[in-house]
Amino acid sequence: MTQHNQPPGSSAQQDGADPQTQTTGKPVDIVFLQDTTGSQGPYIQSARQAIRSICEKISASENLSQGLLRFGLIAFRDHPPQDMTYVTKSFGFTSQIETMQNNLASLIASGGGDGPEAQTAALAEALNLQWAENAVKMVILITDSPPHGIGEPLDGFQKSPDQNDPLDMARQMAERGITLFVIGCEPALSQYQHALDFYTALVQITSGRIFPLLMADKLGDYIVGSAVETIETEKLIGEFEQVIVDDVYGNNTPMEVAAENLRKKLDARGAQINTIDVENVYNTSAATISNVAFWQTSDTVESARKKVNTVSSLWVNICGSFLMKILFQIKTPRMKRAYARGGAAPIVAMQHQQFSQQQANRVVQQAMARSSIVTPLGYISRASGKSVSNTTVPPGV
């Protein structure tokens, strides 16, 4: 185990493979970035319980990889002086279920200073792990707060203390075939001004998704569902990657057309995919959509901060016959009322269904990213230097 901002003497744990899991299938690497500040106790326990469910689900399905399944864990809190215990604590990869469960059990939810935490440091640790070559790669970030430096009020740091830019790291993840998922613990996360839009953009860069978690015992459903869908999607990327890259770079086919063609091919052969379906708990507005686009298409967090909005504007009619245009600045309600009150949780289900256009978009994005340099607005071919725009970017939350 490696621990940053901790007493020296610990080392990264990279367990050997369990011989029973070594088969000819494609490896699967799943890394948890677990917030261990004071409010996270129930989520740590739920993650521990979900590990065995993931293994059983993958092992039981004929459609999923039967290769080596490894778990990684990186715990994070905050930077000094906000928290004096540790910034990150990395346990490395292990193929042993019990080891992963014990690693999670060793975590204690405590500390944390201002609202934002050390998520950026944890993302940097994840990039530096010893990922298996040609593995299905997933990072699952579980948190109820944003990282430092995105412009939240009362943030103890104006910029990320570790000097890493999360937008740049997300693009590196996309190039390396790592899909990022964020599980946002609600209603805490959506109470921040920028966190939800920021994380939505971050996962979209890697073709991942963000999920709202209102009840800790539902965490396992999100983790298992994300793993199943990602592994099945990876099979399609392996089959169509070169075709997509040749079509876009060689034939000048716009990416959205390539994605539509892919969906039609899959429909024609009756292909289906296990899909995690989560009821939407968030309100959408023009401001949230534009904010996601600003984050996703900016070079750096600092440049995006100059563009994003934290409020919406309303023209108000006062006193009937006397019209006054008064500009009110109000926060956009992020969660739908029924969920914000804590009396309801979204429906989460696995559906075996035809490929959606959004899923086809993600396959094309991931295929392009792995053969390219990912930029804020598109891709540059590593082979030819040709650049194309990403025309499959979906709208924000």
mmCIF file of C-alpha atoms in Angstrom:
data_model
loop_
_atom_site.group_PDB
_atom_site.id
_atom_site.type_symbol
_atom_site.label_atom_id
_atom_site.label_comp_id
_atom_site.label_asym_id
_atom_site.label_seq_id
_atom_site.Cartn_x
_atom_site.Cartn_y
_atom_site.Cartn_z
ATOM 1 C CA MET A 1 0.000 0.000 0.000
ATOM 2 C CA THR A 2 1.312 3.444 -0.867
ATOM 3 C CA GLN A 3 0.159 6.373 1.154
ATOM 4 C CA HIS A 4 0.813 9.993 0.296
ATOM 5 C CA ASN A 5 1.344 12.481 3.094
ATOM 6 C CA GLN A 6 1.744 9.574 5.514
ATOM 7 C CA PRO A 7 4.760 8.305 7.470
ATOM 8 C CA PRO A 8 7.146 6.429 5.164
ATOM 9 C CA GLY A 9 7.589 2.714 5.207
ATOM 10 C CA SER A 10 4.532 1.379 3.345
ATOM 11 C CA SER A 11 4.761 -0.069 -0.156
ATOM 12 C CA ALA A 12 2.322 -0.629 -3.028
ATOM 13 C CA GLN A 13 0.524 -3.943 -2.898
ATOM 14 C CA GLN A 14 0.269 -5.728 -6.240
ATOM 15 C CA ASP A 15 -1.077 -9.190 -5.419
ATOM 16 C CA GLY A 16 -0.333 -12.107 -7.667
ATOM 17 C CA ALA A 17 -3.148 -13.568 -9.709
ATOM 18 C CA ASP A 18 -5.427 -16.218 -8.308
ATOM 19 C CA PRO A 19 -4.690 -19.299 -10.477
ATOM 20 C CA GLN A 20 -8.389 -20.146 -10.563
ATOM 21 C CA THR A 21 -9.169 -16.863 -12.349
ATOM 22 C CA GLN A 22 -6.471 -17.116 -15.005
ATOM 23 C CA THR A 23 -8.197 -18.002 -18.264
ATOM 24 C CA THR A 24 -7.860 -16.912 -21.853
ATOM 25 C CA GLY A 25 -10.432 -14.085 -21.608
ATOM 26 C CA LYS A 26 -9.673 -10.371 -21.643
ATOM 27 C CA PRO A 27 -8.473 -8.958 -18.297
ATOM 28 C CA VAL A 28 -10.761 -6.632 -16.355
ATOM 29 C CA ASP A 29 -9.289 -3.939 -14.077
ATOM 30 C CA ILE A 30 -11.680 -1.974 -11.846
ATOM 31 C CA VAL A 31 -10.306 0.773 -9.600
ATOM 32 C CA PHE A 32 -12.280 2.415 -6.804
ATOM 33 C CA LEU A 33 -11.475 5.985 -5.796
ATOM 34 C CA GLN A 34 -13.110 6.125 -2.390
ATOM 35 C CA ASP A 35 -13.702 9.354 -0.513
ATOM 36 C CA THR A 36 -12.915 8.575 3.147
ATOM 37 C CA THR A 37 -13.921 11.874 4.707
ATOM 38 C CA GLY A 38 -16.406 11.955 7.561
ATOM 39 C CA SER A 39 -19.686 11.302 5.720
ATOM 40 C CA GLN A 40 -18.570 8.253 3.742
ATOM 41 C CA GLY A 41 -18.875 5.384 6.240
ATOM 42 C CA PRO A 42 -22.047 3.786 4.786
ATOM 43 C CA TYR A 43 -20.680 3.963 1.232
ATOM 44 C CA ILE A 44 -17.420 2.248 2.162
ATOM 45 C CA GLN A 45 -19.402 -0.634 3.657
ATOM 46 C CA SER A 46 -21.632 -0.852 0.578
ATOM 47 C CA ALA A 47 -18.622 -0.941 -1.755
ATOM 48 C CA ARG A 48 -17.187 -3.808 0.258
ATOM 49 C CA GLN A 49 -20.423 -5.762 -0.098
ATOM 50 C CA ALA A 50 -20.583 -5.060 -3.841
ATOM 51 C CA ILE A 51 -17.200 -6.612 -4.659
ATOM 52 C CA ARG A 52 -18.375 -10.205 -4.434
ATOM 53 C CA SER A 53 -21.504 -9.383 -6.447
ATOM 54 C CA ILE A 54 -19.331 -8.076 -9.280
ATOM 55 C CA CYS A 55 -17.236 -11.250 -9.316
ATOM 56 C CA GLU A 56 -20.282 -13.509 -9.280
ATOM 57 C CA LYS A 57 -22.039 -11.549 -12.033
ATOM 58 C CA ILE A 58 -19.031 -11.567 -14.343
ATOM 59 C CA SER A 59 -18.257 -15.228 -13.703
ATOM 60 C CA ALA A 60 -21.860 -16.317 -14.295
ATOM 61 C CA SER A 61 -22.351 -14.616 -17.667
ATOM 62 C CA GLU A 62 -21.335 -16.316 -20.894
ATOM 63 C CA ASN A 63 -21.242 -12.920 -22.627
ATOM 64 C CA LEU A 64 -18.720 -11.359 -20.262
ATOM 65 C CA SER A 65 -14.975 -11.624 -20.018
ATOM 66 C CA GLN A 66 -13.743 -14.747 -18.281
ATOM 67 C CA GLY A 67 -10.253 -13.326 -17.922
ATOM 68 C CA LEU A 68 -8.399 -12.110 -14.881
ATOM 69 C CA LEU A 69 -10.491 -9.745 -12.758
ATOM 70 C CA ARG A 70 -8.501 -7.340 -10.595
ATOM 71 C CA PHE A 71 -9.591 -4.641 -8.193
ATOM 72 C CA GLY A 72 -7.690 -1.527 -7.220
ATOM 73 C CA LEU A 73 -8.414 0.864 -4.380
ATOM 74 C CA ILE A 74 -7.289 4.430 -3.769
ATOM 75 C CA ALA A 75 -8.624 6.193 -0.689
ATOM 76 C CA PHE A 76 -8.472 9.970 -0.493
ATOM 77 C CA ARG A 77 -9.170 12.762 1.960
ATOM 78 C CA ASP A 78 -7.757 16.274 1.610
ATOM 79 C CA HIS A 79 -4.561 18.302 1.399
ATOM 80 C CA PRO A 80 -2.933 19.948 4.419
ATOM 81 C CA PRO A 81 -3.853 22.092 6.239
ATOM 82 C CA GLN A 82 -7.449 21.020 5.545
ATOM 83 C CA ASP A 83 -6.657 17.456 6.614
ATOM 84 C CA MET A 84 -3.458 16.323 8.302
ATOM 85 C CA THR A 85 -3.929 12.531 8.058
ATOM 86 C CA TYR A 86 -3.330 11.656 4.404
ATOM 87 C CA VAL A 87 -4.069 12.919 0.909
ATOM 88 C CA THR A 88 -4.249 9.559 -0.881
ATOM 89 C CA LYS A 89 -3.695 5.972 0.185
ATOM 90 C CA SER A 90 -3.157 3.486 -2.658
ATOM 91 C CA PHE A 91 -3.584 -0.264 -2.195
ATOM 92 C CA GLY A 92 -2.649 -1.218 -5.765
ATOM 93 C CA PHE A 93 -4.293 -4.074 -7.676
ATOM 94 C CA THR A 94 -5.361 -7.431 -6.311
ATOM 95 C CA SER A 95 -7.199 -10.393 -7.830
ATOM 96 C CA GLN A 96 -8.139 -11.698 -4.386
ATOM 97 C CA ILE A 97 -11.705 -10.829 -3.388
ATOM 98 C CA GLU A 98 -10.972 -11.145 0.316
ATOM 99 C CA THR A 99 -7.959 -8.850 0.033
ATOM 100 C CA MET A 100 -10.034 -6.146 -1.620
ATOM 101 C CA GLN A 101 -12.775 -6.486 0.969
ATOM 102 C CA ASN A 102 -10.204 -6.273 3.763
ATOM 103 C CA ASN A 103 -8.662 -3.188 2.164
ATOM 104 C CA LEU A 104 -12.058 -1.507 2.154
ATOM 105 C CA ALA A 105 -12.722 -2.659 5.717
ATOM 106 C CA SER A 106 -9.502 -0.972 6.842
ATOM 107 C CA LEU A 107 -10.770 2.441 5.747
ATOM 108 C CA ILE A 108 -12.218 4.750 8.377
ATOM 109 C CA ALA A 109 -14.440 7.662 7.381
ATOM 110 C CA SER A 110 -13.064 10.689 9.173
ATOM 111 C CA GLY A 111 -11.699 14.172 8.682
ATOM 112 C CA GLY A 112 -11.932 16.434 5.681
ATOM 113 C CA GLY A 113 -11.691 20.194 5.937
ATOM 114 C CA ASP A 114 -13.435 22.576 3.560
ATOM 115 C CA GLY A 115 -16.020 21.157 1.140
ATOM 116 C CA PRO A 116 -13.783 20.174 -1.809
ATOM 117 C CA GLU A 117 -11.431 17.229 -1.343
ATOM 118 C CA ALA A 118 -8.418 15.553 -3.008
ATOM 119 C CA GLN A 119 -10.217 13.868 -5.922
ATOM 120 C CA THR A 120 -7.645 15.224 -8.381
ATOM 121 C CA ALA A 121 -4.790 13.584 -6.486
ATOM 122 C CA ALA A 122 -6.709 10.292 -6.519
ATOM 123 C CA LEU A 123 -7.231 10.528 -10.292
ATOM 124 C CA ALA A 124 -3.488 11.068 -10.739
ATOM 125 C CA GLU A 125 -2.775 7.988 -8.607
ATOM 126 C CA ALA A 126 -5.180 5.960 -10.742
ATOM 127 C CA LEU A 127 -3.386 6.924 -13.950
ATOM 128 C CA ASN A 128 -0.098 5.743 -12.450
ATOM 129 C CA LEU A 129 -1.318 2.283 -11.435
ATOM 130 C CA GLN A 130 0.061 -0.775 -13.227
ATOM 131 C CA TRP A 131 -2.916 -1.453 -15.482
ATOM 132 C CA ALA A 132 -3.014 -4.778 -17.314
ATOM 133 C CA GLU A 133 -2.240 -4.485 -21.007
ATOM 134 C CA ASN A 134 -5.356 -4.707 -23.210
ATOM 135 C CA ALA A 135 -7.612 -4.901 -20.154
ATOM 136 C CA VAL A 136 -11.116 -3.534 -19.820
ATOM 137 C CA LYS A 137 -10.296 -0.548 -17.607
ATOM 138 C CA MET A 138 -12.712 1.222 -15.263
ATOM 139 C CA VAL A 139 -12.324 3.882 -12.580
ATOM 140 C CA ILE A 140 -15.242 4.382 -10.184
ATOM 141 C CA LEU A 141 -15.096 7.603 -8.157
ATOM 142 C CA ILE A 142 -17.389 7.606 -5.101
ATOM 143 C CA THR A 143 -17.777 11.010 -3.469
ATOM 144 C CA ASP A 144 -20.145 13.697 -2.206
ATOM 145 C CA SER A 145 -17.946 16.698 -3.001
ATOM 146 C CA PRO A 146 -16.021 18.366 -5.857
ATOM 147 C CA PRO A 147 -12.249 18.657 -6.239
ATOM 148 C CA HIS A 148 -10.348 21.798 -5.350
ATOM 149 C CA GLY A 149 -9.953 24.552 -7.899
ATOM 150 C CA ILE A 150 -13.243 24.480 -9.829
ATOM 151 C CA GLY A 151 -14.535 27.690 -8.258
ATOM 152 C CA GLU A 152 -16.651 26.565 -5.320
ATOM 153 C CA PRO A 153 -17.229 29.192 -2.611
ATOM 154 C CA LEU A 154 -15.116 28.717 0.520
ATOM 155 C CA ASP A 155 -12.666 26.446 -1.296
ATOM 156 C CA GLY A 156 -9.436 26.521 0.692
ATOM 157 C CA PHE A 157 -7.401 26.391 -2.546
ATOM 158 C CA GLN A 158 -7.844 28.519 -5.656
ATOM 159 C CA LYS A 159 -6.102 25.869 -7.765
ATOM 160 C CA SER A 160 -5.567 22.159 -7.373
ATOM 161 C CA PRO A 161 -2.831 21.798 -4.712
ATOM 162 C CA ASP A 162 -1.215 18.886 -6.574
ATOM 163 C CA GLN A 163 -0.965 20.909 -9.824
ATOM 164 C CA ASN A 164 -2.831 18.241 -11.818
ATOM 165 C CA ASP A 165 -5.637 19.378 -14.102
ATOM 166 C CA PRO A 166 -8.552 16.900 -13.987
ATOM 167 C CA LEU A 167 -9.692 17.770 -17.531
ATOM 168 C CA ASP A 168 -6.263 16.853 -18.867
ATOM 169 C CA MET A 169 -6.211 13.647 -16.819
ATOM 170 C CA ALA A 170 -9.634 12.644 -18.151
ATOM 171 C CA ARG A 171 -8.309 13.035 -21.704
ATOM 172 C CA GLN A 172 -5.320 10.873 -20.809
ATOM 173 C CA MET A 173 -7.728 8.262 -19.460
ATOM 174 C CA ALA A 174 -9.680 8.314 -22.718
ATOM 175 C CA GLU A 175 -6.499 7.791 -24.745
ATOM 176 C CA ARG A 176 -5.546 4.814 -22.574
ATOM 177 C CA GLY A 177 -8.991 3.221 -22.733
ATOM 178 C CA ILE A 178 -9.908 3.954 -19.106
ATOM 179 C CA THR A 179 -13.591 4.722 -18.566
ATOM 180 C CA LEU A 180 -14.436 6.969 -15.619
ATOM 181 C CA PHE A 181 -17.667 6.643 -13.660
ATOM 182 C CA VAL A 182 -18.703 9.032 -10.893
ATOM 183 C CA ILE A 183 -21.149 7.929 -8.225
ATOM 184 C CA GLY A 184 -22.337 11.143 -6.606
ATOM 185 C CA CYS A 185 -23.626 10.787 -3.050
ATOM 186 C CA GLU A 186 -26.764 12.899 -2.899
ATOM 187 C CA PRO A 187 -28.226 15.258 -1.921
ATOM 188 C CA ALA A 188 -24.826 16.595 -0.814
ATOM 189 C CA LEU A 189 -23.136 16.698 -4.227
ATOM 190 C CA SER A 190 -25.796 18.724 -6.036
ATOM 191 C CA GLN A 191 -25.749 21.392 -3.323
ATOM 192 C CA TYR A 192 -22.422 22.617 -4.682
ATOM 193 C CA GLN A 193 -22.530 25.257 -7.399
ATOM 194 C CA HIS A 194 -20.322 23.528 -9.973
ATOM 195 C CA ALA A 195 -19.794 19.903 -8.921
ATOM 196 C CA LEU A 196 -22.558 18.180 -10.878
ATOM 197 C CA ASP A 197 -21.868 19.930 -14.189
ATOM 198 C CA PHE A 198 -18.120 19.456 -13.736
ATOM 199 C CA TYR A 199 -18.347 15.719 -13.072
ATOM 200 C CA THR A 200 -20.823 15.262 -15.931
ATOM 201 C CA ALA A 201 -18.287 16.778 -18.322
ATOM 202 C CA LEU A 202 -15.419 14.788 -16.814
ATOM 203 C CA VAL A 203 -17.077 11.396 -17.341
ATOM 204 C CA GLN A 204 -18.245 12.327 -20.842
ATOM 205 C CA ILE A 205 -14.627 12.947 -21.866
ATOM 206 C CA THR A 206 -13.955 9.252 -21.147
ATOM 207 C CA SER A 207 -17.385 8.111 -22.430
ATOM 208 C CA GLY A 208 -18.400 7.206 -18.888
ATOM 209 C CA ARG A 209 -21.464 8.138 -16.845
ATOM 210 C CA ILE A 210 -22.419 9.841 -13.597
ATOM 211 C CA PHE A 211 -24.960 8.242 -11.263
ATOM 212 C CA PRO A 212 -26.865 9.774 -8.335
ATOM 213 C CA LEU A 213 -26.707 7.757 -5.117
ATOM 214 C CA LEU A 214 -29.378 8.620 -2.554
ATOM 215 C CA MET A 215 -29.280 5.362 -0.573
ATOM 216 C CA ALA A 216 -25.978 3.713 0.344
ATOM 217 C CA ASP A 217 -27.326 0.184 -0.080
ATOM 218 C CA LYS A 218 -27.889 0.840 -3.805
ATOM 219 C CA LEU A 219 -24.183 1.378 -4.471
ATOM 220 C CA GLY A 220 -23.660 -2.251 -5.464
ATOM 221 C CA ASP A 221 -26.307 -1.977 -8.190
ATOM 222 C CA TYR A 222 -24.446 0.932 -9.791
ATOM 223 C CA ILE A 223 -21.061 -0.769 -9.606
ATOM 224 C CA VAL A 224 -22.223 -4.126 -10.957
ATOM 225 C CA GLY A 225 -24.336 -2.517 -13.682
ATOM 226 C CA SER A 226 -21.509 -0.254 -14.818
ATOM 227 C CA ALA A 227 -19.061 -3.157 -14.945
ATOM 228 C CA VAL A 228 -21.389 -5.404 -16.939
ATOM 229 C CA GLU A 229 -22.248 -2.728 -19.517
ATOM 230 C CA THR A 230 -18.623 -1.603 -19.882
ATOM 231 C CA ILE A 231 -17.315 -5.130 -20.458
ATOM 232 C CA GLU A 232 -19.920 -5.798 -23.134
ATOM 233 C CA THR A 233 -19.219 -2.427 -24.786
ATOM 234 C CA GLU A 234 -15.515 -3.265 -24.851
ATOM 235 C CA LYS A 235 -16.206 -6.268 -27.055
ATOM 236 C CA LEU A 236 -17.748 -3.966 -29.652
ATOM 237 C CA ILE A 237 -14.833 -1.551 -29.500
ATOM 238 C CA GLY A 238 -12.485 -4.447 -30.191
ATOM 239 C CA GLU A 239 -14.580 -5.523 -33.171
ATOM 240 C CA PHE A 240 -15.192 -2.120 -34.769
ATOM 241 C CA GLU A 241 -12.317 0.119 -33.638
ATOM 242 C CA GLN A 242 -10.230 -0.060 -36.806
ATOM 243 C CA VAL A 243 -13.301 0.213 -39.042
ATOM 244 C CA ILE A 244 -14.407 3.369 -37.219
ATOM 245 C CA VAL A 245 -10.953 4.970 -37.257
ATOM 246 C CA ASP A 246 -10.486 4.262 -40.977
ATOM 247 C CA ASP A 247 -13.951 5.590 -41.756
ATOM 248 C CA VAL A 248 -13.541 8.854 -39.830
ATOM 249 C CA TYR A 249 -9.926 9.663 -40.674
ATOM 250 C CA GLY A 250 -9.727 7.979 -44.073
ATOM 251 C CA ASN A 251 -13.167 8.664 -45.537
ATOM 252 C CA ASN A 252 -13.842 11.973 -43.754
ATOM 253 C CA THR A 253 -17.030 10.542 -42.273
ATOM 254 C CA PRO A 254 -18.355 12.769 -39.457
ATOM 255 C CA MET A 255 -18.314 10.992 -36.125
ATOM 256 C CA GLU A 256 -22.065 11.258 -35.622
ATOM 257 C CA VAL A 257 -22.593 9.571 -39.014
ATOM 258 C CA ALA A 258 -20.138 6.811 -38.086
ATOM 259 C CA ALA A 259 -22.066 6.294 -34.837
ATOM 260 C CA GLU A 260 -25.399 6.152 -36.654
ATOM 261 C CA ASN A 261 -23.994 3.637 -39.142
ATOM 262 C CA LEU A 262 -22.721 1.507 -36.262
ATOM 263 C CA ARG A 263 -26.111 1.468 -34.567
ATOM 264 C CA LYS A 264 -27.789 0.411 -37.828
ATOM 265 C CA LYS A 265 -25.311 -2.461 -38.248
ATOM 266 C CA LEU A 266 -25.998 -3.652 -34.716
ATOM 267 C CA ASP A 267 -29.752 -3.361 -35.203
ATOM 268 C CA ALA A 268 -29.537 -5.363 -38.434
ATOM 269 C CA ARG A 269 -27.932 -8.305 -36.692
ATOM 270 C CA GLY A 270 -30.232 -8.084 -33.674
ATOM 271 C CA ALA A 271 -27.439 -7.267 -31.242
ATOM 272 C CA GLN A 272 -28.410 -6.439 -27.669
ATOM 273 C CA ILE A 273 -26.521 -5.225 -24.618
ATOM 274 C CA ASN A 274 -27.053 -5.310 -20.869
ATOM 275 C CA THR A 275 -27.657 -1.677 -19.959
ATOM 276 C CA ILE A 276 -27.843 -0.019 -16.562
ATOM 277 C CA ASP A 277 -30.936 2.171 -16.570
ATOM 278 C CA VAL A 278 -31.183 4.848 -13.869
ATOM 279 C CA GLU A 279 -34.150 7.138 -13.365
ATOM 280 C CA ASN A 280 -33.184 10.797 -13.822
ATOM 281 C CA VAL A 281 -33.284 12.761 -10.558
ATOM 282 C CA TYR A 282 -31.932 16.061 -11.882
ATOM 283 C CA ASN A 283 -33.514 19.140 -13.397
ATOM 284 C CA THR A 284 -32.059 20.306 -16.690
ATOM 285 C CA SER A 285 -31.735 23.901 -17.832
ATOM 286 C CA ALA A 286 -29.980 25.816 -20.582
ATOM 287 C CA ALA A 287 -27.405 26.899 -18.003
ATOM 288 C CA THR A 288 -26.544 23.343 -16.935
ATOM 289 C CA ILE A 289 -26.208 22.176 -20.543
ATOM 290 C CA SER A 290 -23.917 25.066 -21.459
ATOM 291 C CA ASN A 291 -21.878 24.606 -18.280
ATOM 292 C CA VAL A 292 -21.185 20.965 -19.122
ATOM 293 C CA ALA A 293 -20.108 22.019 -22.612
ATOM 294 C CA PHE A 294 -17.812 24.719 -21.193
ATOM 295 C CA TRP A 295 -16.093 22.238 -18.881
ATOM 296 C CA GLN A 296 -15.784 19.567 -21.555
ATOM 297 C CA THR A 297 -14.397 21.797 -24.309
ATOM 298 C CA SER A 298 -11.990 23.903 -22.237
ATOM 299 C CA ASP A 299 -8.239 23.354 -22.231
ATOM 300 C CA THR A 300 -7.952 23.692 -18.466
ATOM 301 C CA VAL A 301 -10.109 24.012 -15.375
ATOM 302 C CA GLU A 302 -8.871 27.567 -14.936
ATOM 303 C CA SER A 303 -10.046 28.614 -18.409
ATOM 304 C CA ALA A 304 -13.413 26.898 -17.908
ATOM 305 C CA ARG A 305 -14.012 28.727 -14.632
ATOM 306 C CA LYS A 306 -14.167 32.004 -16.538
ATOM 307 C CA LYS A 307 -17.108 30.738 -18.603
ATOM 308 C CA VAL A 308 -19.336 28.631 -16.372
ATOM 309 C CA ASN A 309 -22.453 30.043 -14.747
ATOM 310 C CA THR A 310 -23.630 29.339 -11.225
ATOM 311 C CA VAL A 311 -27.011 31.053 -11.569
ATOM 312 C CA SER A 312 -29.820 31.593 -14.039
ATOM 313 C CA SER A 313 -31.519 34.895 -14.934
ATOM 314 C CA LEU A 314 -35.256 35.545 -14.758
ATOM 315 C CA TRP A 315 -37.258 38.508 -15.967
ATOM 316 C CA VAL A 316 -39.981 39.174 -13.409
ATOM 317 C CA ASN A 317 -43.297 41.015 -13.969
ATOM 318 C CA ILE A 318 -44.100 43.120 -10.922
ATOM 319 C CA CYS A 319 -47.407 44.830 -9.961
ATOM 320 C CA GLY A 320 -49.453 43.865 -13.010
ATOM 321 C CA SER A 321 -49.863 47.127 -14.945
ATOM 322 C CA PHE A 322 -46.382 48.363 -14.107
ATOM 323 C CA LEU A 323 -43.717 46.308 -15.847
ATOM 324 C CA MET A 324 -40.287 46.357 -14.374
ATOM 325 C CA LYS A 325 -37.458 44.309 -15.719
ATOM 326 C CA ILE A 326 -35.553 43.185 -12.677
ATOM 327 C CA LEU A 327 -32.761 40.730 -13.092
ATOM 328 C CA PHE A 328 -32.761 38.174 -10.293
ATOM 329 C CA GLN A 329 -29.837 35.851 -9.725
ATOM 330 C CA ILE A 330 -31.001 32.501 -8.358
ATOM 331 C CA LYS A 331 -29.468 29.088 -8.049
ATOM 332 C CA THR A 332 -30.832 26.513 -10.456
ATOM 333 C CA PRO A 333 -32.495 23.712 -8.454
ATOM 334 C CA ARG A 334 -30.435 20.684 -9.392
ATOM 335 C CA MET A 335 -32.499 17.832 -7.969
ATOM 336 C CA LYS A 336 -36.158 17.220 -8.605
ATOM 337 C CA ARG A 337 -38.204 18.053 -5.542
ATOM 338 C CA ALA A 338 -39.221 14.484 -4.674
ATOM 339 C CA TYR A 339 -35.588 13.385 -4.483
ATOM 340 C CA ALA A 340 -34.182 16.517 -2.868
ATOM 341 C CA ARG A 341 -36.458 15.979 0.123
ATOM 342 C CA GLY A 342 -34.963 12.552 0.676
ATOM 343 C CA GLY A 343 -38.246 10.676 0.446
ATOM 344 C CA ALA A 344 -37.536 8.815 -2.786
ATOM 345 C CA ALA A 345 -34.719 7.006 -4.556
ATOM 346 C CA PRO A 346 -34.319 6.555 -8.318
ATOM 347 C CA ILE A 347 -35.223 3.244 -9.908
ATOM 348 C CA VAL A 348 -32.099 1.319 -10.963
ATOM 349 C CA ALA A 349 -32.463 -1.658 -13.290
ATOM 350 C CA MET A 350 -30.470 -3.746 -15.746
ATOM 351 C CA GLN A 351 -32.165 -3.986 -19.129
ATOM 352 C CA HIS A 352 -31.188 -6.356 -21.942
ATOM 353 C CA GLN A 353 -31.991 -4.189 -24.937
ATOM 354 C CA GLN A 354 -30.992 -2.984 -28.369
ATOM 355 C CA PHE A 355 -28.071 -0.602 -28.603
ATOM 356 C CA SER A 356 -29.125 2.998 -28.181
ATOM 357 C CA GLN A 357 -27.706 5.830 -30.243
ATOM 358 C CA GLN A 358 -25.995 7.137 -27.116
ATOM 359 C CA GLN A 359 -24.230 3.797 -26.626
ATOM 360 C CA ALA A 360 -23.148 3.785 -30.273
ATOM 361 C CA ASN A 361 -21.803 7.311 -29.760
ATOM 362 C CA ARG A 362 -19.723 6.105 -26.822
ATOM 363 C CA VAL A 363 -18.272 3.202 -28.830
ATOM 364 C CA VAL A 364 -17.190 5.601 -31.593
ATOM 365 C CA GLN A 365 -15.727 8.087 -29.102
ATOM 366 C CA GLN A 366 -13.723 5.391 -27.340
ATOM 367 C CA ALA A 367 -12.486 3.866 -30.597
ATOM 368 C CA MET A 368 -11.284 7.270 -31.779
ATOM 369 C CA ALA A 369 -9.659 8.177 -28.464
ATOM 370 C CA ARG A 370 -7.464 5.085 -28.398
ATOM 371 C CA SER A 371 -5.917 5.891 -31.772
ATOM 372 C CA SER A 372 -5.642 9.624 -31.198
ATOM 373 C CA ILE A 373 -4.538 12.528 -29.094
ATOM 374 C CA VAL A 374 -7.709 13.691 -27.367
ATOM 375 C CA THR A 375 -8.222 17.463 -27.460
ATOM 376 C CA PRO A 376 -10.955 19.641 -25.941
ATOM 377 C CA LEU A 377 -12.806 19.744 -29.264
ATOM 378 C CA GLY A 378 -11.950 16.423 -30.882
ATOM 379 C CA TYR A 379 -9.145 14.082 -31.888
ATOM 380 C CA ILE A 380 -5.780 14.169 -33.675
ATOM 381 C CA SER A 381 -4.646 10.964 -35.381
ATOM 382 C CA ARG A 382 -1.405 9.595 -33.973
ATOM 383 C CA ALA A 383 -0.677 8.012 -37.351
ATOM 384 C CA SER A 384 -1.384 10.869 -39.771
ATOM 385 C CA GLY A 385 -1.724 13.995 -37.646
ATOM 386 C CA LYS A 386 -5.173 14.639 -39.103
ATOM 387 C CA SER A 387 -7.663 16.319 -36.767
ATOM 388 C CA VAL A 388 -11.425 15.827 -36.544
ATOM 389 C CA SER A 389 -14.142 17.364 -34.405
ATOM 390 C CA ASN A 390 -16.096 15.314 -31.900
ATOM 391 C CA THR A 391 -19.623 15.707 -33.245
ATOM 392 C CA THR A 392 -21.114 13.032 -30.971
ATOM 393 C CA VAL A 393 -20.837 15.020 -27.719
ATOM 394 C CA PRO A 394 -24.123 14.588 -25.839
ATOM 395 C CA PRO A 395 -25.842 17.413 -23.955
ATOM 396 C CA GLY A 396 -25.297 17.885 -20.248
ATOM 397 C CA VAL A 397 -27.471 16.784 -17.365
#
